[in-house]
Amino acid sequence: TPSPLFMMEEMEIVDCDVAIVGGGPAGCTCALYTSRADLKTVIIDKNPSVGALAITSHIANYPGVDRSMTGEELLDQMREQATQYGTIYKRA
């Protein structure tokens, strides 16, 4: 079995003004504001399919969101909105 050290990919260097660790609601909101302020923003996220919101089957208590929307759909929408303003999204 190969050692985890050999399985690591080469480190990528990204030039940015703001680096956000985590692509959940707080990270996406931060990215939206910093990108709109013309700051070069990068979100570094683990796996977008994990986390409390991502595994929620339907959203029942979030303002302005249709009850039929899943948590994963809401996260996708948040991430898309942030990237439309220039945020760079990277998987860790």
PDB file of N, CA and C in Angstrom:
ATOM      1  N   THR A   1       0.843  -1.178   0.000  1.00  0.00           N
ATOM      2  CA  THR A   1       0.000   0.000   0.000  1.00  0.00           C
ATOM      3  C   THR A   1       0.889   1.242   0.000  1.00  0.00           C
ATOM      4  N   PRO A   2       0.659   2.149  -0.933  1.00  0.00           N
ATOM      5  CA  PRO A   2       1.484   3.359  -0.972  1.00  0.00           C
ATOM      6  C   PRO A   2       1.261   4.240   0.248  1.00  0.00           C
ATOM      7  N   SER A   3       2.324   4.897   0.640  1.00  0.00           N
ATOM      8  CA  SER A   3       2.258   5.832   1.755  1.00  0.00           C
ATOM      9  C   SER A   3       1.422   7.044   1.352  1.00  0.00           C
ATOM     10  N   PRO A   4       0.655   7.624   2.309  1.00  0.00           N
ATOM     11  CA  PRO A   4      -0.129   8.839   1.989  1.00  0.00           C
ATOM     12  C   PRO A   4       0.732   9.973   1.451  1.00  0.00           C
ATOM     13  N   LEU A   5       2.007  10.003   1.841  1.00  0.00           N
ATOM     14  CA  LEU A   5       2.885  11.062   1.347  1.00  0.00           C
ATOM     15  C   LEU A   5       3.082  10.967  -0.160  1.00  0.00           C
ATOM     16  N   PHE A   6       3.080   9.741  -0.691  1.00  0.00           N
ATOM     17  CA  PHE A   6       3.266   9.570  -2.126  1.00  0.00           C
ATOM     18  C   PHE A   6       1.982   9.856  -2.898  1.00  0.00           C
ATOM     19  N   MET A   7       0.867   9.865  -2.219  1.00  0.00           N
ATOM     20  CA  MET A   7      -0.416  10.092  -2.876  1.00  0.00           C
ATOM     21  C   MET A   7      -0.764  11.578  -2.944  1.00  0.00           C
ATOM     22  N   MET A   8      -0.007  12.407  -2.256  1.00  0.00           N
ATOM     23  CA  MET A   8      -0.296  13.843  -2.247  1.00  0.00           C
ATOM     24  C   MET A   8       0.038  14.452  -3.607  1.00  0.00           C
ATOM     25  N   GLU A   9      -0.794  15.375  -4.038  1.00  0.00           N
ATOM     26  CA  GLU A   9      -0.545  16.084  -5.275  1.00  0.00           C
ATOM     27  C   GLU A   9       0.410  17.240  -5.004  1.00  0.00           C
ATOM     28  N   GLU A  10       1.011  17.729  -6.059  1.00  0.00           N
ATOM     29  CA  GLU A  10       1.907  18.865  -5.916  1.00  0.00           C
ATOM     30  C   GLU A  10       1.116  20.081  -5.442  1.00  0.00           C
ATOM     31  N   MET A  11       1.690  20.836  -4.522  1.00  0.00           N
ATOM     32  CA  MET A  11       1.028  22.007  -3.970  1.00  0.00           C
ATOM     33  C   MET A  11       0.865  23.069  -5.054  1.00  0.00           C
ATOM     34  N   GLU A  12      -0.298  23.697  -5.057  1.00  0.00           N
ATOM     35  CA  GLU A  12      -0.580  24.764  -6.011  1.00  0.00           C
ATOM     36  C   GLU A  12      -0.515  26.095  -5.279  1.00  0.00           C
ATOM     37  N   ILE A  13       0.146  27.052  -5.870  1.00  0.00           N
ATOM     38  CA  ILE A  13       0.224  28.387  -5.293  1.00  0.00           C
ATOM     39  C   ILE A  13      -0.760  29.277  -6.039  1.00  0.00           C
ATOM     40  N   VAL A  14      -1.639  29.938  -5.284  1.00  0.00           N
ATOM     41  CA  VAL A  14      -2.654  30.803  -5.868  1.00  0.00           C
ATOM     42  C   VAL A  14      -2.483  32.202  -5.286  1.00  0.00           C
ATOM     43  N   ASP A  15      -2.324  33.174  -6.164  1.00  0.00           N
ATOM     44  CA  ASP A  15      -2.200  34.563  -5.739  1.00  0.00           C
ATOM     45  C   ASP A  15      -3.601  35.126  -5.512  1.00  0.00           C
ATOM     46  N   CYS A  16      -3.854  35.630  -4.292  1.00  0.00           N
ATOM     47  CA  CYS A  16      -5.182  36.173  -3.999  1.00  0.00           C
ATOM     48  C   CYS A  16      -5.086  37.192  -2.874  1.00  0.00           C
ATOM     49  N   ASP A  17      -6.149  37.979  -2.739  1.00  0.00           N
ATOM     50  CA  ASP A  17      -6.264  38.921  -1.625  1.00  0.00           C
ATOM     51  C   ASP A  17      -6.897  38.256  -0.409  1.00  0.00           C
ATOM     52  N   VAL A  18      -7.861  37.356  -0.662  1.00  0.00           N
ATOM     53  CA  VAL A  18      -8.609  36.700   0.402  1.00  0.00           C
ATOM     54  C   VAL A  18      -8.663  35.205   0.129  1.00  0.00           C
ATOM     55  N   ALA A  19      -8.259  34.409   1.113  1.00  0.00           N
ATOM     56  CA  ALA A  19      -8.381  32.948   1.032  1.00  0.00           C
ATOM     57  C   ALA A  19      -9.387  32.522   2.100  1.00  0.00           C
ATOM     58  N   ILE A  20     -10.438  31.838   1.667  1.00  0.00           N
ATOM     59  CA  ILE A  20     -11.500  31.395   2.566  1.00  0.00           C
ATOM     60  C   ILE A  20     -11.432  29.885   2.676  1.00  0.00           C
ATOM     61  N   VAL A  21     -11.313  29.393   3.897  1.00  0.00           N
ATOM     62  CA  VAL A  21     -11.276  27.951   4.120  1.00  0.00           C
ATOM     63  C   VAL A  21     -12.688  27.500   4.466  1.00  0.00           C
ATOM     64  N   GLY A  22     -13.280  26.729   3.565  1.00  0.00           N
ATOM     65  CA  GLY A  22     -14.633  26.222   3.767  1.00  0.00           C
ATOM     66  C   GLY A  22     -15.610  26.834   2.797  1.00  0.00           C
ATOM     67  N   GLY A  23     -16.363  25.979   2.124  1.00  0.00           N
ATOM     68  CA  GLY A  23     -17.308  26.439   1.114  1.00  0.00           C
ATOM     69  C   GLY A  23     -18.757  26.306   1.534  1.00  0.00           C
ATOM     70  N   GLY A  24     -19.011  26.374   2.829  1.00  0.00           N
ATOM     71  CA  GLY A  24     -20.384  26.337   3.323  1.00  0.00           C
ATOM     72  C   GLY A  24     -21.029  27.705   3.200  1.00  0.00           C
ATOM     73  N   PRO A  25     -22.179  27.889   3.836  1.00  0.00           N
ATOM     74  CA  PRO A  25     -22.888  29.173   3.738  1.00  0.00           C
ATOM     75  C   PRO A  25     -22.043  30.372   4.170  1.00  0.00           C
ATOM     76  N   ALA A  26     -21.310  30.251   5.265  1.00  0.00           N
ATOM     77  CA  ALA A  26     -20.495  31.384   5.734  1.00  0.00           C
ATOM     78  C   ALA A  26     -19.375  31.697   4.754  1.00  0.00           C
ATOM     79  N   GLY A  27     -18.694  30.671   4.254  1.00  0.00           N
ATOM     80  CA  GLY A  27     -17.611  30.877   3.299  1.00  0.00           C
ATOM     81  C   GLY A  27     -18.097  31.484   1.998  1.00  0.00           C
ATOM     82  N   CYS A  28     -19.230  30.991   1.496  1.00  0.00           N
ATOM     83  CA  CYS A  28     -19.785  31.528   0.248  1.00  0.00           C
ATOM     84  C   CYS A  28     -20.262  32.962   0.419  1.00  0.00           C
ATOM     85  N   THR A  29     -20.835  33.271   1.573  1.00  0.00           N
ATOM     86  CA  THR A  29     -21.279  34.644   1.841  1.00  0.00           C
ATOM     87  C   THR A  29     -20.078  35.586   1.902  1.00  0.00           C
ATOM     88  N   CYS A  30     -19.044  35.165   2.601  1.00  0.00           N
ATOM     89  CA  CYS A  30     -17.815  35.968   2.678  1.00  0.00           C
ATOM     90  C   CYS A  30     -17.244  36.189   1.277  1.00  0.00           C
ATOM     91  N   ALA A  31     -17.194  35.124   0.487  1.00  0.00           N
ATOM     92  CA  ALA A  31     -16.647  35.217  -0.870  1.00  0.00           C
ATOM     93  C   ALA A  31     -17.467  36.166  -1.736  1.00  0.00           C
ATOM     94  N   LEU A  32     -18.761  36.126  -1.586  1.00  0.00           N
ATOM     95  CA  LEU A  32     -19.627  37.012  -2.357  1.00  0.00           C
ATOM     96  C   LEU A  32     -19.298  38.476  -2.046  1.00  0.00           C
ATOM     97  N   TYR A  33     -19.170  38.789  -0.767  1.00  0.00           N
ATOM     98  CA  TYR A  33     -18.878  40.177  -0.377  1.00  0.00           C
ATOM     99  C   TYR A  33     -17.474  40.614  -0.791  1.00  0.00           C
ATOM    100  N   THR A  34     -16.480  39.756  -0.590  1.00  0.00           N
ATOM    101  CA  THR A  34     -15.116  40.165  -0.935  1.00  0.00           C
ATOM    102  C   THR A  34     -14.917  40.252  -2.443  1.00  0.00           C
ATOM    103  N   SER A  35     -15.540  39.344  -3.196  1.00  0.00           N
ATOM    104  CA  SER A  35     -15.434  39.412  -4.657  1.00  0.00           C
ATOM    105  C   SER A  35     -16.124  40.655  -5.202  1.00  0.00           C
ATOM    106  N   ARG A  36     -17.267  40.989  -4.628  1.00  0.00           N
ATOM    107  CA  ARG A  36     -17.980  42.202  -5.067  1.00  0.00           C
ATOM    108  C   ARG A  36     -17.194  43.464  -4.718  1.00  0.00           C
ATOM    109  N   ALA A  37     -16.310  43.365  -3.725  1.00  0.00           N
ATOM    110  CA  ALA A  37     -15.453  44.497  -3.352  1.00  0.00           C
ATOM    111  C   ALA A  37     -14.161  44.513  -4.174  1.00  0.00           C
ATOM    112  N   ASP A  38     -14.144  43.737  -5.250  1.00  0.00           N
ATOM    113  CA  ASP A  38     -12.994  43.644  -6.162  1.00  0.00           C
ATOM    114  C   ASP A  38     -11.730  43.109  -5.508  1.00  0.00           C
ATOM    115  N   LEU A  39     -11.895  42.228  -4.533  1.00  0.00           N
ATOM    116  CA  LEU A  39     -10.759  41.534  -3.948  1.00  0.00           C
ATOM    117  C   LEU A  39     -10.671  40.150  -4.587  1.00  0.00           C
ATOM    118  N   LYS A  40      -9.478  39.765  -5.021  1.00  0.00           N
ATOM    119  CA  LYS A  40      -9.305  38.445  -5.637  1.00  0.00           C
ATOM    120  C   LYS A  40      -9.482  37.396  -4.544  1.00  0.00           C
ATOM    121  N   THR A  41     -10.550  36.601  -4.659  1.00  0.00           N
ATOM    122  CA  THR A  41     -10.983  35.698  -3.598  1.00  0.00           C
ATOM    123  C   THR A  41     -10.921  34.243  -4.050  1.00  0.00           C
ATOM    124  N   VAL A  42     -10.429  33.386  -3.152  1.00  0.00           N
ATOM    125  CA  VAL A  42     -10.375  31.950  -3.403  1.00  0.00           C
ATOM    126  C   VAL A  42     -11.053  31.237  -2.243  1.00  0.00           C
ATOM    127  N   ILE A  43     -11.977  30.318  -2.573  1.00  0.00           N
ATOM    128  CA  ILE A  43     -12.549  29.416  -1.572  1.00  0.00           C
ATOM    129  C   ILE A  43     -11.802  28.097  -1.689  1.00  0.00           C
ATOM    130  N   ILE A  44     -11.313  27.608  -0.558  1.00  0.00           N
ATOM    131  CA  ILE A  44     -10.676  26.297  -0.490  1.00  0.00           C
ATOM    132  C   ILE A  44     -11.623  25.404   0.296  1.00  0.00           C
ATOM    133  N   ASP A  45     -12.174  24.405  -0.381  1.00  0.00           N
ATOM    134  CA  ASP A  45     -13.204  23.563   0.212  1.00  0.00           C
ATOM    135  C   ASP A  45     -12.776  22.105   0.174  1.00  0.00           C
ATOM    136  N   LYS A  46     -13.169  21.360   1.186  1.00  0.00           N
ATOM    137  CA  LYS A  46     -12.865  19.933   1.187  1.00  0.00           C
ATOM    138  C   LYS A  46     -13.749  19.252   0.154  1.00  0.00           C
ATOM    139  N   ASN A  47     -14.799  18.639   0.594  1.00  0.00           N
ATOM    140  CA  ASN A  47     -15.705  17.952  -0.309  1.00  0.00           C
ATOM    141  C   ASN A  47     -17.058  18.642  -0.227  1.00  0.00           C
ATOM    142  N   PRO A  48     -17.548  19.206  -1.326  1.00  0.00           N
ATOM    143  CA  PRO A  48     -18.812  19.936  -1.258  1.00  0.00           C
ATOM    144  C   PRO A  48     -20.022  19.053  -0.959  1.00  0.00           C
ATOM    145  N   SER A  49     -19.840  17.749  -0.978  1.00  0.00           N
ATOM    146  CA  SER A  49     -20.965  16.837  -0.729  1.00  0.00           C
ATOM    147  C   SER A  49     -21.080  16.408   0.728  1.00  0.00           C
ATOM    148  N   VAL A  50     -20.241  16.965   1.603  1.00  0.00           N
ATOM    149  CA  VAL A  50     -20.326  16.628   3.024  1.00  0.00           C
ATOM    150  C   VAL A  50     -20.621  17.895   3.816  1.00  0.00           C
ATOM    151  N   GLY A  51     -20.978  17.718   5.042  1.00  0.00           N
ATOM    152  CA  GLY A  51     -21.326  18.855   5.883  1.00  0.00           C
ATOM    153  C   GLY A  51     -22.813  18.830   6.169  1.00  0.00           C
ATOM    154  N   ALA A  52     -23.210  19.502   7.225  1.00  0.00           N
ATOM    155  CA  ALA A  52     -24.598  19.456   7.685  1.00  0.00           C
ATOM    156  C   ALA A  52     -25.585  19.915   6.624  1.00  0.00           C
ATOM    157  N   LEU A  53     -25.288  21.016   5.935  1.00  0.00           N
ATOM    158  CA  LEU A  53     -26.225  21.515   4.939  1.00  0.00           C
ATOM    159  C   LEU A  53     -26.263  20.616   3.704  1.00  0.00           C
ATOM    160  N   ALA A  54     -25.119  20.132   3.276  1.00  0.00           N
ATOM    161  CA  ALA A  54     -25.057  19.316   2.062  1.00  0.00           C
ATOM    162  C   ALA A  54     -25.854  18.022   2.166  1.00  0.00           C
ATOM    163  N   ILE A  55     -25.977  17.491   3.368  1.00  0.00           N
ATOM    164  CA  ILE A  55     -26.696  16.220   3.522  1.00  0.00           C
ATOM    165  C   ILE A  55     -28.144  16.412   3.960  1.00  0.00           C
ATOM    166  N   THR A  56     -28.607  17.660   3.981  1.00  0.00           N
ATOM    167  CA  THR A  56     -29.990  17.950   4.362  1.00  0.00           C
ATOM    168  C   THR A  56     -30.913  17.674   3.173  1.00  0.00           C
ATOM    169  N   SER A  57     -31.958  16.896   3.402  1.00  0.00           N
ATOM    170  CA  SER A  57     -32.831  16.474   2.297  1.00  0.00           C
ATOM    171  C   SER A  57     -33.753  17.584   1.807  1.00  0.00           C
ATOM    172  N   HIS A  58     -34.166  18.475   2.691  1.00  0.00           N
ATOM    173  CA  HIS A  58     -34.961  19.624   2.252  1.00  0.00           C
ATOM    174  C   HIS A  58     -34.788  20.774   3.243  1.00  0.00           C
ATOM    175  N   ILE A  59     -34.837  21.973   2.720  1.00  0.00           N
ATOM    176  CA  ILE A  59     -34.643  23.177   3.518  1.00  0.00           C
ATOM    177  C   ILE A  59     -36.016  23.679   3.958  1.00  0.00           C
ATOM    178  N   ALA A  60     -36.227  23.771   5.265  1.00  0.00           N
ATOM    179  CA  ALA A  60     -37.535  24.188   5.766  1.00  0.00           C
ATOM    180  C   ALA A  60     -37.492  25.513   6.520  1.00  0.00           C
ATOM    181  N   ASN A  61     -36.305  25.998   6.835  1.00  0.00           N
ATOM    182  CA  ASN A  61     -36.246  27.174   7.705  1.00  0.00           C
ATOM    183  C   ASN A  61     -35.228  28.219   7.245  1.00  0.00           C
ATOM    184  N   TYR A  62     -35.019  28.341   5.951  1.00  0.00           N
ATOM    185  CA  TYR A  62     -34.075  29.326   5.429  1.00  0.00           C
ATOM    186  C   TYR A  62     -34.872  30.352   4.628  1.00  0.00           C
ATOM    187  N   PRO A  63     -34.790  31.631   4.979  1.00  0.00           N
ATOM    188  CA  PRO A  63     -35.614  32.656   4.326  1.00  0.00           C
ATOM    189  C   PRO A  63     -35.428  32.693   2.804  1.00  0.00           C
ATOM    190  N   GLY A  64     -36.538  32.757   2.106  1.00  0.00           N
ATOM    191  CA  GLY A  64     -36.500  32.914   0.662  1.00  0.00           C
ATOM    192  C   GLY A  64     -36.198  31.657  -0.130  1.00  0.00           C
ATOM    193  N   VAL A  65     -36.134  30.514   0.529  1.00  0.00           N
ATOM    194  CA  VAL A  65     -35.789  29.269  -0.157  1.00  0.00           C
ATOM    195  C   VAL A  65     -37.016  28.372  -0.218  1.00  0.00           C
ATOM    196  N   ASP A  66     -37.275  27.842  -1.397  1.00  0.00           N
ATOM    197  CA  ASP A  66     -38.389  26.920  -1.604  1.00  0.00           C
ATOM    198  C   ASP A  66     -38.176  25.656  -0.759  1.00  0.00           C
ATOM    199  N   ARG A  67     -39.212  25.197  -0.097  1.00  0.00           N
ATOM    200  CA  ARG A  67     -39.128  24.024   0.786  1.00  0.00           C
ATOM    201  C   ARG A  67     -38.694  22.753   0.053  1.00  0.00           C
ATOM    202  N   SER A  68     -38.843  22.722  -1.263  1.00  0.00           N
ATOM    203  CA  SER A  68     -38.463  21.519  -1.994  1.00  0.00           C
ATOM    204  C   SER A  68     -36.965  21.476  -2.297  1.00  0.00           C
ATOM    205  N   MET A  69     -36.238  22.550  -2.023  1.00  0.00           N
ATOM    206  CA  MET A  69     -34.804  22.607  -2.314  1.00  0.00           C
ATOM    207  C   MET A  69     -34.022  21.790  -1.301  1.00  0.00           C
ATOM    208  N   THR A  70     -33.037  21.037  -1.784  1.00  0.00           N
ATOM    209  CA  THR A  70     -32.168  20.283  -0.889  1.00  0.00           C
ATOM    210  C   THR A  70     -31.018  21.173  -0.427  1.00  0.00           C
ATOM    211  N   GLY A  71     -30.329  20.731   0.614  1.00  0.00           N
ATOM    212  CA  GLY A  71     -29.173  21.465   1.098  1.00  0.00           C
ATOM    213  C   GLY A  71     -28.082  21.554   0.053  1.00  0.00           C
ATOM    214  N   GLU A  72     -27.877  20.475  -0.668  1.00  0.00           N
ATOM    215  CA  GLU A  72     -26.845  20.468  -1.707  1.00  0.00           C
ATOM    216  C   GLU A  72     -27.183  21.464  -2.819  1.00  0.00           C
ATOM    217  N   GLU A  73     -28.463  21.554  -3.186  1.00  0.00           N
ATOM    218  CA  GLU A  73     -28.880  22.521  -4.207  1.00  0.00           C
ATOM    219  C   GLU A  73     -28.650  23.955  -3.732  1.00  0.00           C
ATOM    220  N   LEU A  74     -28.928  24.204  -2.458  1.00  0.00           N
ATOM    221  CA  LEU A  74     -28.705  25.545  -1.906  1.00  0.00           C
ATOM    222  C   LEU A  74     -27.221  25.890  -1.916  1.00  0.00           C
ATOM    223  N   LEU A  75     -26.378  24.947  -1.524  1.00  0.00           N
ATOM    224  CA  LEU A  75     -24.926  25.183  -1.558  1.00  0.00           C
ATOM    225  C   LEU A  75     -24.440  25.427  -2.981  1.00  0.00           C
ATOM    226  N   ASP A  76     -24.948  24.653  -3.934  1.00  0.00           N
ATOM    227  CA  ASP A  76     -24.566  24.853  -5.339  1.00  0.00           C
ATOM    228  C   ASP A  76     -24.935  26.260  -5.796  1.00  0.00           C
ATOM    229  N   GLN A  77     -26.122  26.712  -5.400  1.00  0.00           N
ATOM    230  CA  GLN A  77     -26.590  28.050  -5.768  1.00  0.00           C
ATOM    231  C   GLN A  77     -25.694  29.129  -5.136  1.00  0.00           C
ATOM    232  N   MET A  78     -25.327  28.944  -3.875  1.00  0.00           N
ATOM    233  CA  MET A  78     -24.445  29.902  -3.192  1.00  0.00           C
ATOM    234  C   MET A  78     -23.074  29.948  -3.858  1.00  0.00           C
ATOM    235  N   ARG A  79     -22.531  28.792  -4.169  1.00  0.00           N
ATOM    236  CA  ARG A  79     -21.208  28.700  -4.800  1.00  0.00           C
ATOM    237  C   ARG A  79     -21.244  29.344  -6.185  1.00  0.00           C
ATOM    238  N   GLU A  80     -22.301  29.079  -6.937  1.00  0.00           N
ATOM    239  CA  GLU A  80     -22.452  29.655  -8.279  1.00  0.00           C
ATOM    240  C   GLU A  80     -22.529  31.180  -8.208  1.00  0.00           C
ATOM    241  N   GLN A  81     -23.268  31.696  -7.256  1.00  0.00           N
ATOM    242  CA  GLN A  81     -23.391  33.149  -7.127  1.00  0.00           C
ATOM    243  C   GLN A  81     -22.030  33.771  -6.805  1.00  0.00           C
ATOM    244  N   ALA A  82     -21.279  33.162  -5.915  1.00  0.00           N
ATOM    245  CA  ALA A  82     -19.949  33.689  -5.571  1.00  0.00           C
ATOM    246  C   ALA A  82     -19.008  33.642  -6.774  1.00  0.00           C
ATOM    247  N   THR A  83     -19.037  32.544  -7.531  1.00  0.00           N
ATOM    248  CA  THR A  83     -18.136  32.442  -8.688  1.00  0.00           C
ATOM    249  C   THR A  83     -18.543  33.402  -9.805  1.00  0.00           C
ATOM    250  N   GLN A  84     -19.830  33.723  -9.902  1.00  0.00           N
ATOM    251  CA  GLN A  84     -20.262  34.700 -10.907  1.00  0.00           C
ATOM    252  C   GLN A  84     -19.651  36.072 -10.644  1.00  0.00           C
ATOM    253  N   TYR A  85     -19.315  36.355  -9.411  1.00  0.00           N
ATOM    254  CA  TYR A  85     -18.667  37.634  -9.081  1.00  0.00           C
ATOM    255  C   TYR A  85     -17.144  37.541  -9.075  1.00  0.00           C
ATOM    256  N   GLY A  86     -16.619  36.393  -9.458  1.00  0.00           N
ATOM    257  CA  GLY A  86     -15.177  36.278  -9.627  1.00  0.00           C
ATOM    258  C   GLY A  86     -14.454  35.396  -8.637  1.00  0.00           C
ATOM    259  N   THR A  87     -15.153  34.828  -7.683  1.00  0.00           N
ATOM    260  CA  THR A  87     -14.508  33.926  -6.723  1.00  0.00           C
ATOM    261  C   THR A  87     -13.967  32.701  -7.452  1.00  0.00           C
ATOM    262  N   ILE A  88     -12.784  32.285  -7.053  1.00  0.00           N
ATOM    263  CA  ILE A  88     -12.178  31.059  -7.575  1.00  0.00           C
ATOM    264  C   ILE A  88     -12.460  29.964  -6.546  1.00  0.00           C
ATOM    265  N   TYR A  89     -12.993  28.852  -6.998  1.00  0.00           N
ATOM    266  CA  TYR A  89     -13.352  27.739  -6.109  1.00  0.00           C
ATOM    267  C   TYR A  89     -12.362  26.602  -6.327  1.00  0.00           C
ATOM    268  N   LYS A  90     -11.702  26.159  -5.253  1.00  0.00           N
ATOM    269  CA  LYS A  90     -10.722  25.075  -5.317  1.00  0.00           C
ATOM    270  C   LYS A  90     -11.081  23.985  -4.326  1.00  0.00           C
ATOM    271  N   ARG A  91     -10.994  22.748  -4.766  1.00  0.00           N
ATOM    272  CA  ARG A  91     -11.153  21.604  -3.860  1.00  0.00           C
ATOM    273  C   ARG A  91      -9.808  21.349  -3.187  1.00  0.00           C
ATOM    274  N   ALA A  92      -9.844  21.134  -1.870  1.00  0.00           N
ATOM    275  CA  ALA A  92      -8.605  20.854  -1.116  1.00  0.00           C
ATOM    276  C   ALA A  92      -8.263  19.390  -1.224  1.00  0.00           C
TER     277      ALA A  92
END
